[in-house]
Amino acid sequence: MIRNLLALDGVLVICHFRDDGALLEGYGMMDDAMMERLAKFAHDYKRMVQGNTDQFSMFTGLPGWAPPRGWNVRGAQHTVCSVGNLVCFIDNAEASLNEVMRELAEASQY
């Protein structure tokens, strides 16, 4: 199912990870060791974002901040995007971030 996301322009890698950060499946232009590190990074970053969002929501008293739907970390050439337990690595020059996030959100529902 997630392999279909590789058809999007600029998507280089797509991974599905468990709640403990272990790689379940991964496809794309990285070896297995790099995909495992990507999954672990995504798991840890997801937990950090969740903690920050929970604190922000608690201290401000404003509803609608938690839980976060997804996140991305953008670099000069590549971006890591994640929704739920899916993470992908994209090429900034080729990918549409909006399209990738929309498709990740849809795929994360399955």
XYZ file of C-alpha atoms in Angstrom:
110
model
C 0.000 0.000 0.000
C 2.612 2.575 1.040
C 4.774 1.632 -1.926
C 2.331 3.626 -4.083
C 3.646 6.828 -2.473
C 6.908 6.312 -4.360
C 4.965 7.223 -7.507
C 4.708 10.826 -6.270
C 7.283 13.162 -7.793
C 10.296 13.626 -5.539
C 9.526 10.880 -3.011
C 12.782 8.978 -2.536
C 11.931 6.747 0.450
C 8.777 5.718 2.306
C 8.779 3.762 5.583
C 6.201 2.396 7.994
C 7.333 1.986 11.601
C 5.879 0.495 14.790
C 4.992 2.465 17.899
C 8.398 1.565 19.357
C 10.245 2.936 16.311
C 11.104 -0.408 14.704
C 10.890 -0.496 10.913
C 7.947 -2.544 9.603
C 8.446 -1.919 5.895
C 10.396 0.466 3.757
C 10.782 1.158 0.050
C 12.972 3.442 -1.986
C 16.511 4.594 -2.594
C 18.084 3.798 0.814
C 19.538 0.609 2.184
C 17.823 -1.190 5.067
C 20.156 0.256 7.711
C 19.374 3.822 6.619
C 15.645 3.080 6.554
C 15.875 1.733 10.108
C 17.599 4.961 11.190
C 14.980 7.035 9.385
C 12.199 5.128 11.174
C 13.904 5.593 14.564
C 14.405 9.322 13.874
C 10.740 9.691 12.882
C 9.587 7.863 16.016
C 11.730 10.002 18.314
C 10.786 13.248 16.576
C 7.097 12.310 16.670
C 7.317 11.807 20.456
C 9.116 15.129 20.900
C 6.507 16.996 18.829
C 3.709 15.292 20.784
C 5.258 16.350 24.112
C 5.725 19.941 22.989
C 2.196 20.104 21.615
C 0.724 18.696 24.827
C 2.591 21.286 26.902
C 1.578 24.142 24.614
C -2.060 23.060 24.742
C -1.977 22.703 28.529
C -0.298 26.059 29.235
C -2.348 28.116 26.770
C -5.690 26.471 27.408
C -6.411 26.720 23.682
C -8.076 23.675 22.110
C -7.167 22.146 18.782
C -3.404 21.772 19.137
C -3.244 18.145 20.183
C -2.719 15.639 18.816
C -0.492 16.901 16.007
C -1.412 15.465 12.614
C 2.085 15.396 11.202
C 5.391 17.187 10.929
C 8.249 17.848 8.533
C 11.893 18.825 8.857
C 13.134 20.753 5.825
C 16.728 20.970 4.742
C 18.326 22.729 1.783
C 17.849 19.791 -0.599
C 15.660 17.236 1.197
C 12.752 17.105 3.624
C 11.620 14.400 6.041
C 7.810 14.251 6.300
C 5.749 12.156 8.682
C 2.109 11.506 9.495
C 1.154 8.825 11.999
C 3.612 5.954 11.714
C 4.643 6.759 8.144
C 7.721 8.726 7.192
C 9.126 9.717 3.827
C 12.254 11.375 2.533
C 11.694 13.751 -0.382
C 13.695 15.843 -2.826
C 12.703 19.504 -2.397
C 13.302 20.362 -6.049
C 10.917 17.694 -7.357
C 8.263 17.116 -4.697
C 5.166 19.069 -3.768
C 5.167 19.179 0.043
C 1.400 19.750 0.146
C 0.731 16.755 -2.078
C 3.104 14.511 -0.123
C 1.558 15.475 3.228
C -1.963 14.973 1.854
C -1.099 11.497 0.526
C 0.720 10.564 3.758
C -2.345 11.594 5.772
C -4.567 9.443 3.590
C -2.218 6.451 3.687
C -1.855 6.695 7.460
C -5.584 5.947 7.850
C -5.128 2.361 6.620
